[in-house]
Amino acid sequence: MKPVGEITRGTTNPNRLRRVDNFIAYRCGELLRNAAQPMVIDLGYGATPVTAVELRGRLAASVRRDVAVVGLEIDPVRVEAAQPYADPPGLEFRRGGFELAGLSPVVVRAFNVLRQYDESEVTAAWQAMTATGAVLIEGTCDELGRIATWAVVSAGRPSTLTFSARLSDLDHPATFAERLPKALIHHNVPGHPIHDLLLALGRAWETEATPFGPRQRWLATARRLRDEGLPVLDGPHRWRLGEISLPWPG
């Protein structure tokens, strides 16, 4: 099966995807625990396989010991370089793209991949990655994983958008604008829902300045958004981690 997609830059760092990995354990943990074959695909793991190794370790520790992670890359050189880290059946590396190498995972993580594509290609990629029923977590983050956003996509359609930050480094929520998923980043202009959402997030943050530190400020920001009528999901147990999730703004 010919891989679908293009070779991306492949930039990666240890712990870069810790935030989204923890979200996957929370959001998709029950799906994996109930699955006959608890497979997760790390699509486009990059120049080194460190994020796939970390994903396998985190899910095995927090969700299910026999979870299987398959790292997929289009570049055969990267696939070959990753083989010393493989530990089948728990961790494998194969050549593949949006067609998922013919596999049928429960969850797909595709981070910092579609950011390098044209927006017109996003919908087809979403559809391909969820065609067998997988839940897709697709997003982008900065080089150290301090600022991130991601979508939860099922059957080719996004359902939620999550903002996540290491709160000690968060100066202002406007920073998220640079790390929006590809489907949204060019729509952060007046008249579009994502623009209105970022404005509301910024206003709430500015209003809730507190002497008790950034975590309490973030919690107050989430509560203010909810009080203003925005359908903020989850609750303080996730907000404390630096997350705010909302229905997809589209």
PDB file of C-alpha atoms in Angstrom:
ATOM      1  CA  MET A   1       0.000   0.000   0.000  1.00  0.00           C
ATOM      2  CA  LYS A   2       1.490   3.312  -1.101  1.00  0.00           C
ATOM      3  CA  PRO A   3       1.752   5.861   1.723  1.00  0.00           C
ATOM      4  CA  VAL A   4      -0.484   8.904   1.351  1.00  0.00           C
ATOM      5  CA  GLY A   5       1.080  12.245   2.265  1.00  0.00           C
ATOM      6  CA  GLU A   6       4.380  14.055   2.178  1.00  0.00           C
ATOM      7  CA  ILE A   7       7.561  13.950   4.216  1.00  0.00           C
ATOM      8  CA  THR A   8       7.408  16.692   6.844  1.00  0.00           C
ATOM      9  CA  ARG A   9      10.208  18.544   8.619  1.00  0.00           C
ATOM     10  CA  GLY A  10      10.284  16.007  11.425  1.00  0.00           C
ATOM     11  CA  THR A  11      11.238  18.349  14.265  1.00  0.00           C
ATOM     12  CA  THR A  12      10.721  16.758  17.676  1.00  0.00           C
ATOM     13  CA  ASN A  13      11.871  16.928  21.287  1.00  0.00           C
ATOM     14  CA  PRO A  14      11.518  14.725  24.366  1.00  0.00           C
ATOM     15  CA  ASN A  15       8.352  15.481  26.360  1.00  0.00           C
ATOM     16  CA  ARG A  16       7.083  17.751  23.614  1.00  0.00           C
ATOM     17  CA  LEU A  17       3.767  15.881  23.444  1.00  0.00           C
ATOM     18  CA  ARG A  18       3.293  15.130  27.139  1.00  0.00           C
ATOM     19  CA  ARG A  19       0.213  17.324  27.359  1.00  0.00           C
ATOM     20  CA  VAL A  20      -1.648  15.705  24.493  1.00  0.00           C
ATOM     21  CA  ASP A  21      -0.562  12.222  25.634  1.00  0.00           C
ATOM     22  CA  ASN A  22      -2.185  12.826  29.019  1.00  0.00           C
ATOM     23  CA  PHE A  23      -5.309  14.090  27.263  1.00  0.00           C
ATOM     24  CA  ILE A  24      -5.447  10.929  25.136  1.00  0.00           C
ATOM     25  CA  ALA A  25      -5.273   8.808  28.277  1.00  0.00           C
ATOM     26  CA  TYR A  26      -8.169  10.811  29.734  1.00  0.00           C
ATOM     27  CA  ARG A  27     -10.328  11.235  26.630  1.00  0.00           C
ATOM     28  CA  CYS A  28      -9.713   7.850  24.964  1.00  0.00           C
ATOM     29  CA  GLY A  29      -8.796   5.674  27.931  1.00  0.00           C
ATOM     30  CA  GLU A  30     -12.153   3.924  28.126  1.00  0.00           C
ATOM     31  CA  LEU A  31     -12.124   3.199  24.401  1.00  0.00           C
ATOM     32  CA  LEU A  32      -8.717   1.574  24.721  1.00  0.00           C
ATOM     33  CA  ARG A  33      -9.631  -0.385  27.829  1.00  0.00           C
ATOM     34  CA  ASN A  34     -12.690  -1.821  26.073  1.00  0.00           C
ATOM     35  CA  ALA A  35     -10.983  -2.544  22.743  1.00  0.00           C
ATOM     36  CA  ALA A  36     -10.203  -6.078  21.626  1.00  0.00           C
ATOM     37  CA  GLN A  37      -7.020  -4.720  20.044  1.00  0.00           C
ATOM     38  CA  PRO A  38      -5.923  -1.519  21.827  1.00  0.00           C
ATOM     39  CA  MET A  39      -3.847   0.011  19.046  1.00  0.00           C
ATOM     40  CA  VAL A  40      -2.761   3.657  18.827  1.00  0.00           C
ATOM     41  CA  ILE A  41      -1.007   5.140  15.812  1.00  0.00           C
ATOM     42  CA  ASP A  42       1.515   7.945  16.153  1.00  0.00           C
ATOM     43  CA  LEU A  43       1.397   9.450  12.675  1.00  0.00           C
ATOM     44  CA  GLY A  44       4.438  11.430  11.562  1.00  0.00           C
ATOM     45  CA  TYR A  45       6.599  10.891  14.649  1.00  0.00           C
ATOM     46  CA  GLY A  46       9.462  12.745  13.019  1.00  0.00           C
ATOM     47  CA  ALA A  47      13.221  12.535  12.775  1.00  0.00           C
ATOM     48  CA  THR A  48      13.505  10.539  16.010  1.00  0.00           C
ATOM     49  CA  PRO A  49      10.955   8.141  17.562  1.00  0.00           C
ATOM     50  CA  VAL A  50      11.085   9.624  21.057  1.00  0.00           C
ATOM     51  CA  THR A  51       7.463  10.823  21.124  1.00  0.00           C
ATOM     52  CA  ALA A  52       6.178   7.391  20.075  1.00  0.00           C
ATOM     53  CA  VAL A  53       8.277   5.741  22.776  1.00  0.00           C
ATOM     54  CA  GLU A  54       6.889   8.176  25.342  1.00  0.00           C
ATOM     55  CA  LEU A  55       3.293   7.681  24.164  1.00  0.00           C
ATOM     56  CA  ARG A  56       3.576   3.922  24.555  1.00  0.00           C
ATOM     57  CA  GLY A  57       5.059   4.278  28.042  1.00  0.00           C
ATOM     58  CA  ARG A  58       2.413   6.720  29.236  1.00  0.00           C
ATOM     59  CA  LEU A  59      -0.554   4.746  27.938  1.00  0.00           C
ATOM     60  CA  ALA A  60       0.829   1.456  29.227  1.00  0.00           C
ATOM     61  CA  ALA A  61       1.256   2.988  32.674  1.00  0.00           C
ATOM     62  CA  SER A  62      -2.045   4.844  32.904  1.00  0.00           C
ATOM     63  CA  VAL A  63      -4.529   3.044  30.641  1.00  0.00           C
ATOM     64  CA  ARG A  64      -3.654  -0.517  29.691  1.00  0.00           C
ATOM     65  CA  ARG A  65      -0.404  -2.472  29.902  1.00  0.00           C
ATOM     66  CA  ASP A  66      -0.904  -4.245  26.572  1.00  0.00           C
ATOM     67  CA  VAL A  67      -1.613  -1.113  24.531  1.00  0.00           C
ATOM     68  CA  ALA A  68       0.178  -1.202  21.173  1.00  0.00           C
ATOM     69  CA  VAL A  69       1.654   1.923  19.590  1.00  0.00           C
ATOM     70  CA  VAL A  70       2.637   1.937  15.934  1.00  0.00           C
ATOM     71  CA  GLY A  71       4.712   4.855  14.715  1.00  0.00           C
ATOM     72  CA  LEU A  72       4.156   5.684  11.045  1.00  0.00           C
ATOM     73  CA  GLU A  73       6.438   7.759   8.843  1.00  0.00           C
ATOM     74  CA  ILE A  74       6.526   8.238   5.072  1.00  0.00           C
ATOM     75  CA  ASP A  75      10.292   8.659   5.060  1.00  0.00           C
ATOM     76  CA  PRO A  76      11.834   5.132   4.959  1.00  0.00           C
ATOM     77  CA  VAL A  77      15.079   6.473   6.415  1.00  0.00           C
ATOM     78  CA  ARG A  78      13.227   7.549   9.572  1.00  0.00           C
ATOM     79  CA  VAL A  79      11.468   4.200   9.801  1.00  0.00           C
ATOM     80  CA  GLU A  80      14.756   2.332   9.583  1.00  0.00           C
ATOM     81  CA  ALA A  81      16.415   4.624  12.128  1.00  0.00           C
ATOM     82  CA  ALA A  82      13.575   3.939  14.597  1.00  0.00           C
ATOM     83  CA  GLN A  83      13.876   0.140  14.532  1.00  0.00           C
ATOM     84  CA  PRO A  84      16.333  -0.109  17.473  1.00  0.00           C
ATOM     85  CA  TYR A  85      13.595   1.401  19.658  1.00  0.00           C
ATOM     86  CA  ALA A  86      10.924  -1.090  18.567  1.00  0.00           C
ATOM     87  CA  ASP A  87       9.650  -3.590  21.120  1.00  0.00           C
ATOM     88  CA  PRO A  88       6.888  -5.553  19.407  1.00  0.00           C
ATOM     89  CA  PRO A  89       4.060  -6.070  19.945  1.00  0.00           C
ATOM     90  CA  GLY A  90       4.029  -3.021  22.227  1.00  0.00           C
ATOM     91  CA  LEU A  91       5.915  -0.625  19.976  1.00  0.00           C
ATOM     92  CA  GLU A  92       6.518  -0.865  16.232  1.00  0.00           C
ATOM     93  CA  PHE A  93       7.588   1.465  13.446  1.00  0.00           C
ATOM     94  CA  ARG A  94       6.314   1.167   9.887  1.00  0.00           C
ATOM     95  CA  ARG A  95       6.149   3.154   6.695  1.00  0.00           C
ATOM     96  CA  GLY A  96       2.781   4.797   6.201  1.00  0.00           C
ATOM     97  CA  GLY A  97       0.779   7.997   5.893  1.00  0.00           C
ATOM     98  CA  PHE A  98      -2.831   9.091   6.086  1.00  0.00           C
ATOM     99  CA  GLU A  99      -3.956   5.641   4.881  1.00  0.00           C
ATOM    100  CA  LEU A 100      -2.541   4.315   8.208  1.00  0.00           C
ATOM    101  CA  ALA A 101      -0.663   1.496   6.442  1.00  0.00           C
ATOM    102  CA  GLY A 102      -3.914  -0.461   6.268  1.00  0.00           C
ATOM    103  CA  LEU A 103      -4.186  -0.703  10.066  1.00  0.00           C
ATOM    104  CA  SER A 104      -7.349  -0.223  12.140  1.00  0.00           C
ATOM    105  CA  PRO A 105      -6.350   1.639  15.298  1.00  0.00           C
ATOM    106  CA  VAL A 106      -8.582   2.820  18.095  1.00  0.00           C
ATOM    107  CA  VAL A 107      -6.814   6.194  18.319  1.00  0.00           C
ATOM    108  CA  VAL A 108      -4.585   8.188  15.978  1.00  0.00           C
ATOM    109  CA  ARG A 109      -2.329  10.988  17.187  1.00  0.00           C
ATOM    110  CA  ALA A 110      -1.182  13.328  14.407  1.00  0.00           C
ATOM    111  CA  PHE A 111       0.707  16.271  15.847  1.00  0.00           C
ATOM    112  CA  ASN A 112       2.562  18.999  13.978  1.00  0.00           C
ATOM    113  CA  VAL A 113       1.822  17.174  10.728  1.00  0.00           C
ATOM    114  CA  LEU A 114      -1.094  18.899   8.994  1.00  0.00           C
ATOM    115  CA  ARG A 115       0.366  22.261   9.966  1.00  0.00           C
ATOM    116  CA  GLN A 116       2.795  21.691   7.092  1.00  0.00           C
ATOM    117  CA  TYR A 117       0.022  21.050   4.551  1.00  0.00           C
ATOM    118  CA  ASP A 118      -2.355  23.366   2.733  1.00  0.00           C
ATOM    119  CA  GLU A 119      -5.673  23.951   4.488  1.00  0.00           C
ATOM    120  CA  SER A 120      -7.508  22.525   1.472  1.00  0.00           C
ATOM    121  CA  GLU A 121      -5.957  19.109   2.256  1.00  0.00           C
ATOM    122  CA  VAL A 122      -7.091  18.910   5.877  1.00  0.00           C
ATOM    123  CA  THR A 123     -10.598  17.510   5.429  1.00  0.00           C
ATOM    124  CA  ALA A 124      -9.435  14.655   3.209  1.00  0.00           C
ATOM    125  CA  ALA A 125      -6.685  13.799   5.689  1.00  0.00           C
ATOM    126  CA  TRP A 126      -9.170  13.792   8.585  1.00  0.00           C
ATOM    127  CA  GLN A 127     -11.482  11.516   6.635  1.00  0.00           C
ATOM    128  CA  ALA A 128      -8.689   9.099   5.724  1.00  0.00           C
ATOM    129  CA  MET A 129      -7.380   8.853   9.286  1.00  0.00           C
ATOM    130  CA  THR A 130     -10.835   8.179  10.764  1.00  0.00           C
ATOM    131  CA  ALA A 131     -12.200   5.973   7.971  1.00  0.00           C
ATOM    132  CA  THR A 132     -11.929   2.773  10.025  1.00  0.00           C
ATOM    133  CA  GLY A 133     -13.582   4.310  13.085  1.00  0.00           C
ATOM    134  CA  ALA A 134     -10.521   5.672  14.872  1.00  0.00           C
ATOM    135  CA  VAL A 135     -10.667   8.762  17.045  1.00  0.00           C
ATOM    136  CA  LEU A 136      -8.134  11.298  15.770  1.00  0.00           C
ATOM    137  CA  ILE A 137      -6.345  13.762  18.017  1.00  0.00           C
ATOM    138  CA  GLU A 138      -4.852  16.329  15.637  1.00  0.00           C
ATOM    139  CA  GLY A 139      -3.075  19.505  16.569  1.00  0.00           C
ATOM    140  CA  THR A 140       0.076  21.511  16.930  1.00  0.00           C
ATOM    141  CA  CYS A 141       2.387  22.817  19.635  1.00  0.00           C
ATOM    142  CA  ASP A 142       5.516  24.869  20.107  1.00  0.00           C
ATOM    143  CA  GLU A 143       8.974  23.306  20.052  1.00  0.00           C
ATOM    144  CA  LEU A 144       8.979  22.451  23.781  1.00  0.00           C
ATOM    145  CA  GLY A 145       5.305  21.562  24.149  1.00  0.00           C
ATOM    146  CA  ARG A 146       4.504  24.540  26.366  1.00  0.00           C
ATOM    147  CA  ILE A 147       1.663  25.844  24.168  1.00  0.00           C
ATOM    148  CA  ALA A 148      -0.622  23.485  22.255  1.00  0.00           C
ATOM    149  CA  THR A 149      -4.039  23.195  20.668  1.00  0.00           C
ATOM    150  CA  TRP A 150      -5.745  20.122  19.302  1.00  0.00           C
ATOM    151  CA  ALA A 151      -8.970  18.845  17.800  1.00  0.00           C
ATOM    152  CA  VAL A 152     -10.811  15.627  18.509  1.00  0.00           C
ATOM    153  CA  VAL A 153     -12.036  14.274  15.168  1.00  0.00           C
ATOM    154  CA  SER A 154     -14.406  11.372  14.526  1.00  0.00           C
ATOM    155  CA  ALA A 155     -15.770  10.230  11.154  1.00  0.00           C
ATOM    156  CA  GLY A 156     -13.901  13.084   9.497  1.00  0.00           C
ATOM    157  CA  ARG A 157     -15.530  15.806  11.584  1.00  0.00           C
ATOM    158  CA  PRO A 158     -14.039  17.786  14.485  1.00  0.00           C
ATOM    159  CA  SER A 159     -16.044  17.845  17.704  1.00  0.00           C
ATOM    160  CA  THR A 160     -13.901  19.772  20.187  1.00  0.00           C
ATOM    161  CA  LEU A 161     -10.976  22.166  20.379  1.00  0.00           C
ATOM    162  CA  THR A 162      -8.596  22.147  23.345  1.00  0.00           C
ATOM    163  CA  PHE A 163      -6.221  24.901  24.456  1.00  0.00           C
ATOM    164  CA  SER A 164      -3.380  23.659  26.652  1.00  0.00           C
ATOM    165  CA  ALA A 165      -0.468  25.529  28.231  1.00  0.00           C
ATOM    166  CA  ARG A 166       2.223  25.295  30.835  1.00  0.00           C
ATOM    167  CA  LEU A 167       0.642  28.032  32.858  1.00  0.00           C
ATOM    168  CA  SER A 168       3.853  29.342  34.388  1.00  0.00           C
ATOM    169  CA  ASP A 169       4.915  30.325  30.859  1.00  0.00           C
ATOM    170  CA  LEU A 170       1.595  31.705  29.627  1.00  0.00           C
ATOM    171  CA  ASP A 171       1.758  35.481  29.198  1.00  0.00           C
ATOM    172  CA  HIS A 172      -1.605  35.800  27.442  1.00  0.00           C
ATOM    173  CA  PRO A 173      -4.017  33.447  25.636  1.00  0.00           C
ATOM    174  CA  ALA A 174      -3.349  35.344  22.408  1.00  0.00           C
ATOM    175  CA  THR A 175      -0.279  33.106  22.191  1.00  0.00           C
ATOM    176  CA  PHE A 176      -2.564  30.242  21.147  1.00  0.00           C
ATOM    177  CA  ALA A 177      -3.251  31.978  17.841  1.00  0.00           C
ATOM    178  CA  GLU A 178       0.174  30.923  16.556  1.00  0.00           C
ATOM    179  CA  ARG A 179      -0.493  27.232  17.344  1.00  0.00           C
ATOM    180  CA  LEU A 180      -4.024  26.705  16.115  1.00  0.00           C
ATOM    181  CA  PRO A 181      -4.742  23.589  14.050  1.00  0.00           C
ATOM    182  CA  LYS A 182      -4.343  24.109  10.321  1.00  0.00           C
ATOM    183  CA  ALA A 183      -8.117  24.061   9.836  1.00  0.00           C
ATOM    184  CA  LEU A 184      -8.437  27.190  12.000  1.00  0.00           C
ATOM    185  CA  ILE A 185      -5.235  29.176  11.828  1.00  0.00           C
ATOM    186  CA  HIS A 186      -6.177  31.201   8.749  1.00  0.00           C
ATOM    187  CA  HIS A 187      -9.662  31.915  10.129  1.00  0.00           C
ATOM    188  CA  ASN A 188      -8.504  33.922  13.119  1.00  0.00           C
ATOM    189  CA  VAL A 189      -9.904  37.122  11.615  1.00  0.00           C
ATOM    190  CA  PRO A 190     -12.977  39.197  12.502  1.00  0.00           C
ATOM    191  CA  GLY A 191     -16.235  37.523  11.613  1.00  0.00           C
ATOM    192  CA  HIS A 192     -15.056  33.977  12.274  1.00  0.00           C
ATOM    193  CA  PRO A 193     -15.941  31.916  15.372  1.00  0.00           C
ATOM    194  CA  ILE A 194     -12.350  31.124  16.312  1.00  0.00           C
ATOM    195  CA  HIS A 195     -11.528  34.836  16.345  1.00  0.00           C
ATOM    196  CA  ASP A 196     -14.451  35.526  18.669  1.00  0.00           C
ATOM    197  CA  LEU A 197     -13.441  32.629  20.892  1.00  0.00           C
ATOM    198  CA  LEU A 198      -9.849  33.805  21.265  1.00  0.00           C
ATOM    199  CA  LEU A 199     -11.066  37.318  22.050  1.00  0.00           C
ATOM    200  CA  ALA A 200     -13.373  35.975  24.761  1.00  0.00           C
ATOM    201  CA  LEU A 201     -10.566  33.852  26.212  1.00  0.00           C
ATOM    202  CA  GLY A 202      -8.253  36.851  26.249  1.00  0.00           C
ATOM    203  CA  ARG A 203     -10.810  39.138  27.900  1.00  0.00           C
ATOM    204  CA  ALA A 204     -11.545  36.587  30.597  1.00  0.00           C
ATOM    205  CA  TRP A 205      -7.814  36.156  31.302  1.00  0.00           C
ATOM    206  CA  GLU A 206      -7.330  39.920  31.544  1.00  0.00           C
ATOM    207  CA  THR A 207     -10.321  40.291  33.849  1.00  0.00           C
ATOM    208  CA  GLU A 208      -9.283  37.526  36.219  1.00  0.00           C
ATOM    209  CA  ALA A 209      -5.853  38.795  37.250  1.00  0.00           C
ATOM    210  CA  THR A 210      -5.074  37.388  40.708  1.00  0.00           C
ATOM    211  CA  PRO A 211      -2.203  37.504  43.204  1.00  0.00           C
ATOM    212  CA  PHE A 212      -2.486  33.730  43.685  1.00  0.00           C
ATOM    213  CA  GLY A 213      -0.646  32.677  40.550  1.00  0.00           C
ATOM    214  CA  PRO A 214      -1.334  31.568  36.980  1.00  0.00           C
ATOM    215  CA  ARG A 215      -3.162  28.334  37.857  1.00  0.00           C
ATOM    216  CA  GLN A 216      -5.799  30.153  39.885  1.00  0.00           C
ATOM    217  CA  ARG A 217      -6.060  32.739  37.132  1.00  0.00           C
ATOM    218  CA  TRP A 218      -6.626  30.013  34.535  1.00  0.00           C
ATOM    219  CA  LEU A 219      -9.296  28.372  36.706  1.00  0.00           C
ATOM    220  CA  ALA A 220     -11.028  31.722  37.103  1.00  0.00           C
ATOM    221  CA  THR A 221     -10.764  32.299  33.358  1.00  0.00           C
ATOM    222  CA  ALA A 222     -12.513  28.999  32.616  1.00  0.00           C
ATOM    223  CA  ARG A 223     -15.263  29.781  35.119  1.00  0.00           C
ATOM    224  CA  ARG A 224     -15.792  33.244  33.638  1.00  0.00           C
ATOM    225  CA  LEU A 225     -16.102  31.809  30.131  1.00  0.00           C
ATOM    226  CA  ARG A 226     -18.710  29.358  31.387  1.00  0.00           C
ATOM    227  CA  ASP A 227     -20.554  32.100  33.287  1.00  0.00           C
ATOM    228  CA  GLU A 228     -20.624  34.146  30.082  1.00  0.00           C
ATOM    229  CA  GLY A 229     -22.405  31.313  28.334  1.00  0.00           C
ATOM    230  CA  LEU A 230     -19.575  29.573  26.522  1.00  0.00           C
ATOM    231  CA  PRO A 231     -19.934  25.786  26.663  1.00  0.00           C
ATOM    232  CA  VAL A 232     -16.635  25.052  28.429  1.00  0.00           C
ATOM    233  CA  LEU A 233     -16.251  21.287  28.785  1.00  0.00           C
ATOM    234  CA  ASP A 234     -14.950  19.077  31.583  1.00  0.00           C
ATOM    235  CA  GLY A 235     -14.217  20.928  34.809  1.00  0.00           C
ATOM    236  CA  PRO A 236     -11.572  21.993  37.312  1.00  0.00           C
ATOM    237  CA  HIS A 237      -9.910  18.559  37.225  1.00  0.00           C
ATOM    238  CA  ARG A 238      -8.800  19.314  33.644  1.00  0.00           C
ATOM    239  CA  TRP A 239      -8.542  23.080  33.957  1.00  0.00           C
ATOM    240  CA  ARG A 240      -5.918  22.662  36.685  1.00  0.00           C
ATOM    241  CA  LEU A 241      -3.703  20.953  34.118  1.00  0.00           C
ATOM    242  CA  GLY A 242      -3.754  24.062  31.935  1.00  0.00           C
ATOM    243  CA  GLU A 243      -6.505  22.813  29.613  1.00  0.00           C
ATOM    244  CA  ILE A 244      -9.706  24.381  28.389  1.00  0.00           C
ATOM    245  CA  SER A 245     -11.815  22.422  25.904  1.00  0.00           C
ATOM    246  CA  LEU A 246     -14.833  23.694  23.996  1.00  0.00           C
ATOM    247  CA  PRO A 247     -17.029  22.514  21.125  1.00  0.00           C
ATOM    248  CA  TRP A 248     -15.343  23.027  17.765  1.00  0.00           C
ATOM    249  CA  PRO A 249     -15.778  26.678  16.722  1.00  0.00           C
ATOM    250  CA  GLY A 250     -17.164  26.185  13.246  1.00  0.00           C
TER     251      GLY A 250
END
